[in-house]
Coordinates of C-alpha atoms (C1' of nucleotides) in Angstrom, one line a residue:
Chain L
M16 CA 188.2 35.8 201.0
R17 CA 190.4 36.9 203.8
I18 CA 193.3 34.9 205.2
S19 CA 191.4 33.2 207.9
Q20 CA 188.9 31.9 205.3
L21 CA 191.7 30.8 203.0
A22 CA 193.2 28.9 206.0
A23 CA 189.8 27.4 206.9
A24 CA 189.2 26.3 203.3
T25 CA 192.5 24.4 203.0
G26 CA 193.0 23.3 206.6
V27 CA 196.3 25.1 206.7
P28 CA 197.0 27.3 209.8
V29 CA 197.0 31.0 209.3
A30 CA 200.5 31.3 210.5
T31 CA 201.6 28.8 208.0
V32 CA 199.8 30.6 205.2
K33 CA 201.7 33.7 206.2
Y34 CA 204.9 31.7 206.2
Y35 CA 204.3 30.5 202.6
L36 CA 203.6 34.0 201.5
R37 CA 206.9 35.2 203.0
E38 CA 208.7 32.3 201.3
G39 CA 207.2 33.1 197.9
L40 CA 205.3 29.8 197.5
L41 CA 202.0 31.7 197.4
H42 CA 201.2 34.8 195.5
E43 CA 200.0 37.9 197.4
G44 CA 196.3 38.7 197.6
E45 CA 194.7 41.7 196.1
R46 CA 195.3 44.7 198.2
T47 CA 192.2 46.6 199.5
A48 CA 194.2 48.7 201.9
P49 CA 197.9 49.1 202.9
T50 CA 197.4 46.4 205.5
Q51 CA 194.6 44.3 204.0
A52 CA 194.3 41.9 201.1
L53 CA 191.7 39.6 199.6
Y54 CA 192.4 36.0 198.4
D55 CA 190.5 33.9 195.8
D56 CA 190.2 30.4 194.4
S57 CA 193.6 30.7 192.8
H58 CA 195.1 30.9 196.3
V59 CA 193.1 27.9 197.5
A60 CA 194.3 25.8 194.5
R61 CA 197.9 27.0 194.9
L62 CA 197.9 26.3 198.6
R63 CA 196.6 22.8 198.1
L64 CA 199.4 22.3 195.5
V65 CA 202.0 23.5 197.9
R66 CA 200.8 21.2 200.6
A67 CA 200.8 18.3 198.1
L68 CA 204.3 19.0 197.1
L69 CA 205.6 19.4 200.7
G70 CA 203.6 16.5 202.0
A71 CA 203.0 13.7 199.6
G72 CA 205.6 14.9 197.2
G73 CA 208.2 15.1 199.9
V74 CA 210.1 18.1 198.6
S75 CA 211.7 20.9 200.6
I76 CA 210.6 24.5 200.6
A77 CA 213.5 25.4 198.3
Q78 CA 212.6 22.7 195.8
A79 CA 208.9 23.6 195.9
R80 CA 209.9 27.2 195.1
A81 CA 211.9 26.0 192.1
I82 CA 209.1 23.7 190.9
L83 CA 206.4 26.4 191.3
A84 CA 208.7 28.9 189.5
A85 CA 208.9 26.4 186.6
I86 CA 205.1 26.2 186.5
D87 CA 204.6 29.9 186.8
E88 CA 207.1 30.9 184.1
P89 CA 207.2 28.1 181.6
P90 CA 210.7 28.0 180.2
A91 CA 211.3 27.7 176.5
A92 CA 210.0 24.4 175.4
I93 CA 213.5 23.3 174.5
H94 CA 214.7 21.1 177.4
L95 CA 211.4 21.3 179.1
L96 CA 212.0 18.0 180.8
A97 CA 215.5 19.0 181.9
T98 CA 214.0 22.1 183.5
A99 CA 211.5 20.0 185.3
H100 CA 214.1 17.5 186.5
N101 CA 216.6 20.2 187.5
A102 CA 214.0 21.6 189.9
I103 CA 214.2 18.4 191.9
T104 CA 217.4 16.6 191.0
A105 CA 220.4 17.1 193.2
P106 CA 223.3 18.8 191.5
L107 CA 225.8 16.5 189.8
D108 CA 228.2 14.8 192.2
A109 CA 231.7 15.0 190.7
A110 CA 232.4 11.5 191.9
A111 CA 229.5 10.0 190.0
D112 CA 230.6 7.5 187.4
V113 CA 228.5 8.8 184.5
D114 CA 230.4 6.7 181.9
E115 CA 229.2 3.5 183.5
V116 CA 225.6 4.7 183.2
R117 CA 226.1 5.6 179.5
A118 CA 227.6 2.1 178.9
I119 CA 224.8 0.3 180.6
T120 CA 222.0 2.3 179.0
S121 CA 223.5 2.3 175.5
G122 CA 223.4 -1.5 175.8
W123 CA 219.6 -1.0 176.1
G124 CA 219.6 1.2 173.0
W125 CA 219.1 4.4 175.0
R126 CA 220.5 7.5 173.3
T127 CA 221.7 9.6 176.2
E128 CA 223.9 12.1 174.4
S129 CA 221.5 15.0 174.9
C130 CA 220.4 14.0 178.4
D131 CA 220.9 16.2 181.4
P132 CA 224.2 15.2 183.0
A133 CA 222.6 15.7 186.5
V134 CA 220.1 12.9 185.8
L135 CA 222.8 10.6 184.5
G136 CA 224.7 11.4 187.7
A137 CA 221.6 10.6 189.8
V138 CA 221.5 7.1 188.1
A139 CA 225.2 6.7 188.8
A140 CA 224.6 7.7 192.5
G141 CA 221.8 5.2 192.7
L142 CA 224.2 2.4 191.5
Q143 CA 226.9 3.6 193.9
G144 CA 224.4 3.5 196.7
L145 CA 223.8 -0.2 196.1
R146 CA 227.5 -0.8 196.1
D147 CA 228.1 1.2 199.2
G148 CA 225.5 -0.8 201.0
G149 CA 227.2 -4.1 199.9
F150 CA 224.1 -5.0 197.9
D151 CA 224.4 -6.9 194.6
L152 CA 221.5 -7.0 192.2
A153 CA 220.5 -10.4 191.0
P154 CA 221.5 -10.8 187.3
G155 CA 219.0 -9.4 184.9
V156 CA 217.2 -7.3 187.5
L157 CA 218.9 -4.1 186.4
D158 CA 217.8 -4.8 182.8
A159 CA 214.2 -5.3 184.0
Y160 CA 214.4 -1.9 185.8
G161 CA 215.6 -0.3 182.5
R162 CA 212.7 -1.9 180.5
A163 CA 210.2 -0.8 183.2
A164 CA 211.5 2.7 183.3
R165 CA 211.3 2.9 179.5
D166 CA 207.7 1.6 179.5
I167 CA 206.7 4.2 182.1
A168 CA 208.4 7.0 180.3
Q169 CA 206.7 6.0 177.0
A170 CA 203.3 6.2 178.6
E171 CA 204.1 9.5 180.3
I172 CA 205.5 11.2 177.2
D173 CA 202.4 10.0 175.2
G174 CA 200.3 11.7 177.8
I175 CA 201.9 15.1 177.8
P176 CA 199.3 17.6 176.8
T177 CA 200.4 19.5 173.7
E178 CA 197.8 22.2 173.6
S179 CA 199.8 24.8 175.6
A180 CA 203.2 25.2 177.1
E181 CA 201.6 25.9 180.5
A182 CA 199.7 22.6 180.6
A183 CA 202.8 20.7 179.4
V184 CA 205.0 22.2 182.0
R185 CA 202.5 21.6 184.7
Y186 CA 202.0 18.0 183.7
V187 CA 205.7 17.2 183.4
V188 CA 206.8 19.0 186.6
L189 CA 204.0 17.7 188.8
G190 CA 204.1 14.3 187.2
T191 CA 207.8 14.0 188.0
V192 CA 207.4 14.9 191.7
L193 CA 203.9 13.7 192.7
V194 CA 204.0 10.4 190.9
E195 CA 207.2 9.2 192.6
P196 CA 205.6 8.1 195.9
L197 CA 202.8 6.3 193.9
L198 CA 205.3 4.4 191.8
L199 CA 207.3 3.3 194.8
A200 CA 204.1 2.2 196.7
L201 CA 202.9 0.3 193.6
R202 CA 206.2 -1.5 193.4
R203 CA 205.9 -2.6 197.0
L204 CA 202.4 -3.8 196.5
A205 CA 203.4 -5.7 193.3
E206 CA 206.2 -7.4 195.2
Q207 CA 203.7 -8.7 197.7
V208 CA 201.3 -9.8 195.0
V209 CA 203.9 -11.6 193.0
S210 CA 205.4 -13.1 196.1
G211 CA 202.0 -14.4 197.0
E212 CA 201.6 -16.0 193.6
R213 CA 205.0 -17.5 193.6
F214 CA 205.2 -18.9 197.1
G215 CA 201.7 -18.9 198.4
E216 CA 201.0 -17.5 201.8
T217 CA 204.3 -18.8 203.3
G218 CA 206.8 -16.3 201.9
P219 CA 209.8 -17.0 199.7
L220 CA 211.4 -19.5 201.9
G221 CA 208.6 -21.9 202.0
D222 CA 208.7 -22.5 205.7
Chain E
M7 CA 241.1 -2.1 215.1
R8 CA 240.3 0.8 217.3
I9 CA 237.7 3.4 216.8
S10 CA 239.9 5.9 215.1
Q11 CA 241.0 3.3 212.5
L12 CA 237.4 2.2 212.0
A13 CA 236.6 5.9 211.4
A14 CA 239.5 6.3 209.0
A15 CA 238.6 3.1 207.1
T16 CA 235.1 4.3 206.4
G17 CA 235.5 8.1 206.2
V18 CA 233.0 8.5 209.1
P19 CA 234.1 10.9 211.9
V20 CA 234.8 9.3 215.2
A21 CA 232.1 11.3 216.9
T22 CA 229.6 10.0 214.4
V23 CA 230.7 6.4 215.0
K24 CA 230.1 6.9 218.7
Y25 CA 226.7 8.4 217.9
Y26 CA 225.7 5.3 215.8
L27 CA 226.9 3.0 218.6
R28 CA 224.7 4.9 221.0
E29 CA 221.7 4.8 218.6
G30 CA 222.1 1.0 218.2
L31 CA 222.9 1.1 214.5
L32 CA 226.3 -0.4 215.1
H33 CA 227.1 -3.3 217.3
E34 CA 229.7 -2.8 220.1
G35 CA 233.3 -3.8 219.7
E36 CA 235.0 -6.6 221.6
R37 CA 235.9 -5.4 225.1
T38 CA 239.6 -5.5 226.0
A39 CA 239.1 -3.5 229.2
P40 CA 236.2 -1.7 230.9
T41 CA 236.9 1.4 228.8
Q42 CA 238.4 -0.1 225.7
A43 CA 237.1 -2.1 222.7
L44 CA 238.3 -3.5 219.4
Y45 CA 236.4 -3.4 216.1
D46 CA 236.7 -5.6 213.1
D47 CA 235.6 -6.0 209.4
S48 CA 232.0 -6.6 210.5
H49 CA 232.0 -3.1 211.9
V50 CA 233.4 -1.7 208.7
A51 CA 230.8 -3.4 206.6
R52 CA 228.0 -2.4 208.9
L53 CA 229.1 1.2 209.0
R54 CA 229.2 1.4 205.2
L55 CA 225.7 -0.1 205.2
V56 CA 224.4 2.5 207.7
R57 CA 225.9 5.3 205.6
A58 CA 224.3 3.9 202.5
L59 CA 220.9 3.7 204.1
L60 CA 221.1 7.2 205.6
G61 CA 222.7 8.7 202.6
A62 CA 221.6 7.2 199.3
G63 CA 218.7 5.3 200.8
G64 CA 217.4 8.5 202.3
V65 CA 216.0 6.9 205.5
S66 CA 216.0 8.3 209.0
I67 CA 217.9 7.0 212.0
A68 CA 214.7 5.4 213.3
Q69 CA 213.9 3.7 210.0
A70 CA 217.5 2.5 209.7
R71 CA 217.2 0.9 213.1
A72 CA 214.1 -1.0 212.1
I73 CA 215.7 -2.1 208.8
L74 CA 218.9 -3.3 210.5
A75 CA 216.8 -5.1 213.2
A76 CA 215.0 -7.0 210.4
I77 CA 218.4 -8.0 208.9
D78 CA 219.9 -8.9 212.2
E79 CA 217.0 -11.0 213.4
P80 CA 215.3 -12.4 210.4
P81 CA 211.6 -12.8 211.1
A82 CA 209.7 -16.0 210.3
A83 CA 209.8 -16.4 206.6
I84 CA 206.0 -15.9 206.5
H85 CA 205.4 -12.3 205.5
L86 CA 209.0 -11.7 205.0
L87 CA 208.1 -8.9 202.5
A88 CA 205.6 -7.4 204.8
T89 CA 208.3 -7.2 207.5
A90 CA 210.7 -5.5 205.1
H91 CA 208.1 -3.1 203.9
N92 CA 206.9 -2.3 207.4
A93 CA 210.3 -1.1 208.3
I94 CA 210.1 1.7 205.9
T95 CA 206.4 2.2 205.1
A96 CA 204.5 4.9 207.0
P97 CA 201.7 3.5 209.2
L98 CA 198.4 3.3 207.6
D99 CA 196.6 6.6 207.3
A100 CA 193.0 6.1 208.4
A101 CA 191.8 8.5 205.7
A102 CA 193.4 6.4 202.9
D103 CA 190.9 5.0 200.5
V104 CA 192.1 1.4 200.3
D105 CA 189.0 0.2 198.6
E106 CA 189.8 2.3 195.5
V107 CA 193.2 0.7 195.4
R108 CA 191.8 -2.8 195.6
A109 CA 189.3 -2.0 192.8
I110 CA 192.0 -0.6 190.5
T111 CA 194.5 -3.4 191.1
S112 CA 191.9 -6.2 190.9
G113 CA 191.2 -4.8 187.4
W114 CA 194.8 -5.7 186.7
G115 CA 194.3 -9.2 188.0
W116 CA 196.3 -8.5 191.2
R117 CA 195.2 -10.5 194.2
T118 CA 195.7 -8.2 197.1
E119 CA 193.7 -10.0 199.8
S120 CA 196.8 -11.1 201.8
C121 CA 198.8 -7.9 201.2
D122 CA 199.9 -5.6 204.0
P123 CA 197.2 -2.9 204.5
A124 CA 199.9 -0.3 205.1
V125 CA 201.2 -0.8 201.6
L126 CA 197.7 -0.6 200.1
G127 CA 197.4 2.6 202.2
A128 CA 200.6 3.9 200.7
V129 CA 199.3 3.4 197.2
A130 CA 196.1 5.2 198.2
A131 CA 198.1 8.0 199.7
G132 CA 200.0 8.3 196.4
L133 CA 196.8 8.6 194.5
Q134 CA 195.4 11.1 197.0
G135 CA 198.6 13.2 196.6
L136 CA 198.0 13.5 192.9
R137 CA 194.4 14.7 193.5
D138 CA 195.5 17.1 196.3
G139 CA 198.0 18.7 193.9
G140 CA 195.2 19.1 191.3
F141 CA 197.1 16.7 188.9
D142 CA 195.2 14.4 186.6
L143 CA 197.0 11.4 185.1
A144 CA 196.6 11.0 181.4
P145 CA 194.4 8.0 180.5
G146 CA 196.2 4.7 180.5
V147 CA 199.2 6.0 182.4
L148 CA 198.1 4.5 185.7
D149 CA 197.7 1.1 183.9
A150 CA 201.3 1.5 182.5
Y151 CA 202.5 2.1 186.1
G152 CA 200.8 -1.1 187.2
R153 CA 202.3 -3.1 184.4
A154 CA 205.8 -1.7 185.1
A155 CA 205.5 -2.3 188.8
R156 CA 204.5 -5.9 188.1
D157 CA 207.4 -6.4 185.7
I158 CA 209.8 -5.0 188.3
A159 CA 208.4 -7.2 191.1
Q160 CA 208.6 -10.3 188.9
A161 CA 212.3 -9.8 188.2
E162 CA 213.0 -9.0 191.9
I163 CA 211.1 -11.9 193.3
D164 CA 212.9 -14.2 190.8
G165 CA 216.2 -12.9 192.1
I166 CA 215.6 -13.5 195.8
P167 CA 218.3 -15.9 197.1
T168 CA 216.6 -18.9 198.6
E169 CA 219.6 -20.6 200.2
S170 CA 219.2 -18.9 203.6
A171 CA 216.8 -16.8 205.5
E172 CA 219.5 -14.3 206.2
A173 CA 220.4 -13.8 202.6
A174 CA 216.7 -13.5 201.6
V175 CA 215.9 -10.9 204.2
R176 CA 219.0 -8.9 203.4
Y177 CA 218.2 -9.0 199.7
V178 CA 214.6 -8.0 200.2
V179 CA 215.1 -5.3 202.8
L180 CA 218.0 -3.6 201.2
G181 CA 216.5 -4.0 197.7
T182 CA 213.4 -2.2 198.8
V183 CA 215.3 0.7 200.3
L184 CA 218.4 1.1 198.2
V185 CA 216.9 0.5 194.8
E186 CA 214.3 3.2 195.2
P187 CA 216.6 6.2 194.3
L188 CA 217.9 4.2 191.3
L189 CA 214.5 3.4 190.0
L190 CA 213.4 7.1 190.2
A191 CA 216.6 8.3 188.5
L192 CA 216.2 5.7 185.8
R193 CA 212.6 6.9 185.2
R194 CA 213.8 10.5 184.8
L195 CA 216.5 9.4 182.4
A196 CA 214.1 7.3 180.4
E197 CA 211.8 10.3 180.2
Q198 CA 214.5 12.4 178.6
V199 CA 215.5 9.6 176.2
V200 CA 212.0 8.9 175.1
S201 CA 211.3 12.6 174.8
G202 CA 214.3 13.0 172.6
E203 CA 213.2 10.2 170.4
R204 CA 209.7 11.5 170.1
F205 CA 210.3 15.2 169.6
G206 CA 213.9 15.5 168.7
E207 CA 216.0 18.1 170.4
T208 CA 213.2 20.6 170.6
G209 CA 211.1 19.3 173.4
P210 CA 207.5 18.2 173.4
L211 CA 206.1 21.5 172.1
G212 CA 208.2 21.5 168.9
D213 CA 209.0 25.2 169.2
Chain R
dC24 C1' 258.5 5.4 234.4
dA25 C1' 256.8 9.7 233.1
dA26 C1' 254.8 12.5 229.5
dT27 C1' 251.6 12.4 225.9
dA28 C1' 247.9 10.6 223.2
dA29 C1' 243.7 8.0 222.4
dT30 C1' 239.5 5.8 224.1
dG31 C1' 234.7 5.0 225.8
dG32 C1' 231.0 7.3 227.8
dA33 C1' 228.0 11.0 228.8
dT34 C1' 226.1 15.6 228.1
dA35 C1' 225.5 19.6 225.8
dG36 C1' 225.6 22.3 221.8
dT37 C1' 225.2 23.1 216.5
dG38 C1' 223.0 24.0 212.1
dC39 C1' 219.2 23.2 209.4
dT40 C1' 214.3 23.0 208.3
dA41 C1' 209.5 23.8 208.6
dC42 C1' 206.8 25.8 211.0
dT43 C1' 204.5 28.5 215.1
dC44 C1' 204.1 32.3 218.4
dT45 C1' 204.0 37.0 219.7
dC46 C1' 203.7 41.6 219.0
dC47 C1' 202.1 45.8 216.6
dA48 C1' 199.6 49.4 214.2
dA49 C1' 196.1 49.5 210.8
dT50 C1' 191.6 47.9 209.5
dG51 C1' 187.1 45.7 209.7
dT52 C1' 182.7 44.4 212.1
dC53 C1' 178.8 44.7 215.2
Chain X
dG7 C1' 183.0 52.8 220.0
dA8 C1' 184.4 48.2 221.7
dC9 C1' 186.4 44.3 220.0
dA10 C1' 188.3 41.1 216.6
dT11 C1' 191.0 40.4 212.6
dT12 C1' 194.6 41.5 209.4
dG13 C1' 199.4 42.0 207.3
dG14 C1' 203.9 42.1 208.5
dA15 C1' 208.1 41.1 210.9
dG16 C1' 211.0 38.9 214.2
dA17 C1' 211.7 35.6 217.6
dG18 C1' 210.9 31.1 219.3
dT19 C1' 210.1 25.9 218.8
dA20 C1' 210.7 20.9 217.8
dG21 C1' 212.9 17.4 215.5
dC22 C1' 216.8 15.6 213.3
dA23 C1' 221.6 14.3 212.4
dC24 C1' 225.2 15.1 213.9
dT25 C1' 229.5 17.5 216.5
dA26 C1' 232.1 19.3 220.4
dT27 C1' 233.5 19.1 225.0
dC28 C1' 234.7 17.0 229.2
dC29 C1' 236.5 13.3 232.1
dA30 C1' 238.5 9.2 234.0
dT31 C1' 240.8 5.3 232.1
dT32 C1' 244.0 3.0 229.1
dA33 C1' 247.7 2.8 225.7
dT34 C1' 251.9 4.3 223.6
dT35 C1' 256.3 6.4 223.3
dG36 C1' 260.9 8.1 224.6

DNA sequence: CAATAATGGATAGTGCTACTCTCCAATGTC
DNA sequence: GACATTGGAGAGTAGCACTATCCATTATTG
């Protein structure tokens, strides 16, 4: 398969395929001459994955490179999740109030001692974002978020394939990135469904 | 308060405040002369909100304008949520398989007849993103997502203030946007916590 | 009251990202 | 042998969120 066929098979323009090759998101084809190469199904699959990450997954080229590197060269199984999360989590903001997060989550019985500080920082940044926007969560809602997050994590960890490091890494890394838009959309849909049940067709103010 | 004081009070450069004024994200100050104006606490609060939306909330200028418009001119209470969601949900993709989403969610007992099609489309796009990336959810995980989304929505709908339309709109719109980063970060943290419980310090493969 | 600074308003420019275009010699196809 | 395609590299583009500059007007200060 030559580059134009690869492009046709995936719907990605040839120029963009070349760009991904240059950026290291796509492995090179097999050389048949100094200026010619052949591509195969592995390139088609990888190209679809790259597009899914950049499109639906909403990650940048640089993040995609980190994610793909994690998939290509599975790190030691220790801290597998931290590796996956590091590929997409912003570096820890020094101003983030991690202690507050530890206090809240320990109230839920979460043991966060060995968690990645960057993820704790991301939670702290999320809470700070609410405050910056002058938004106060109704009482109990944060607890509901914690319970829901734990339920989700429970199901996901149960589902991690254990037969090989490659499969586990792939599942965790892609699950982290690609599932996020789905979760957010499901939340919005559930809000509309629950709102309909609670208030009928009229919305929360009754009209 | 003049523009330089407004800028100092919020940490936003003067040039950026001018930009937000031009873009309609910030209301004009009170004119004291054809080329002079005064700003007050409402501008400080609004500016902080704009920064929270653009920063932590991760929305674009155009989305922020739509969100702020929804807050400024509360729509009829009917379809309040749909209005909030429309401000930030991408327009419905014609290729989205909405029927599949209706089938899955009706299996959960969700009544989606009166839901915004764009939100159904967003769920469909999320599922399609998984497929495009060649990623298969472990069995039962999607059901867990549905349950968690419903639990979250239940708590959020319970928390909507009902004393005024303005408060309700503000709560729903900001809650939709600003809470998203928090939820995603909580999920990552929960994954690490649950992983630690399940596998100890070694990660899912045991090493 | 004069010198200096700050303001609102408009326009243009910046840095970044994700492509996209153009060119070239080397290679492949009919 | 004519023509298209390829890999490779560099330059160009569009969109976004600012940021800088300019200018006439207004405010402040000594």
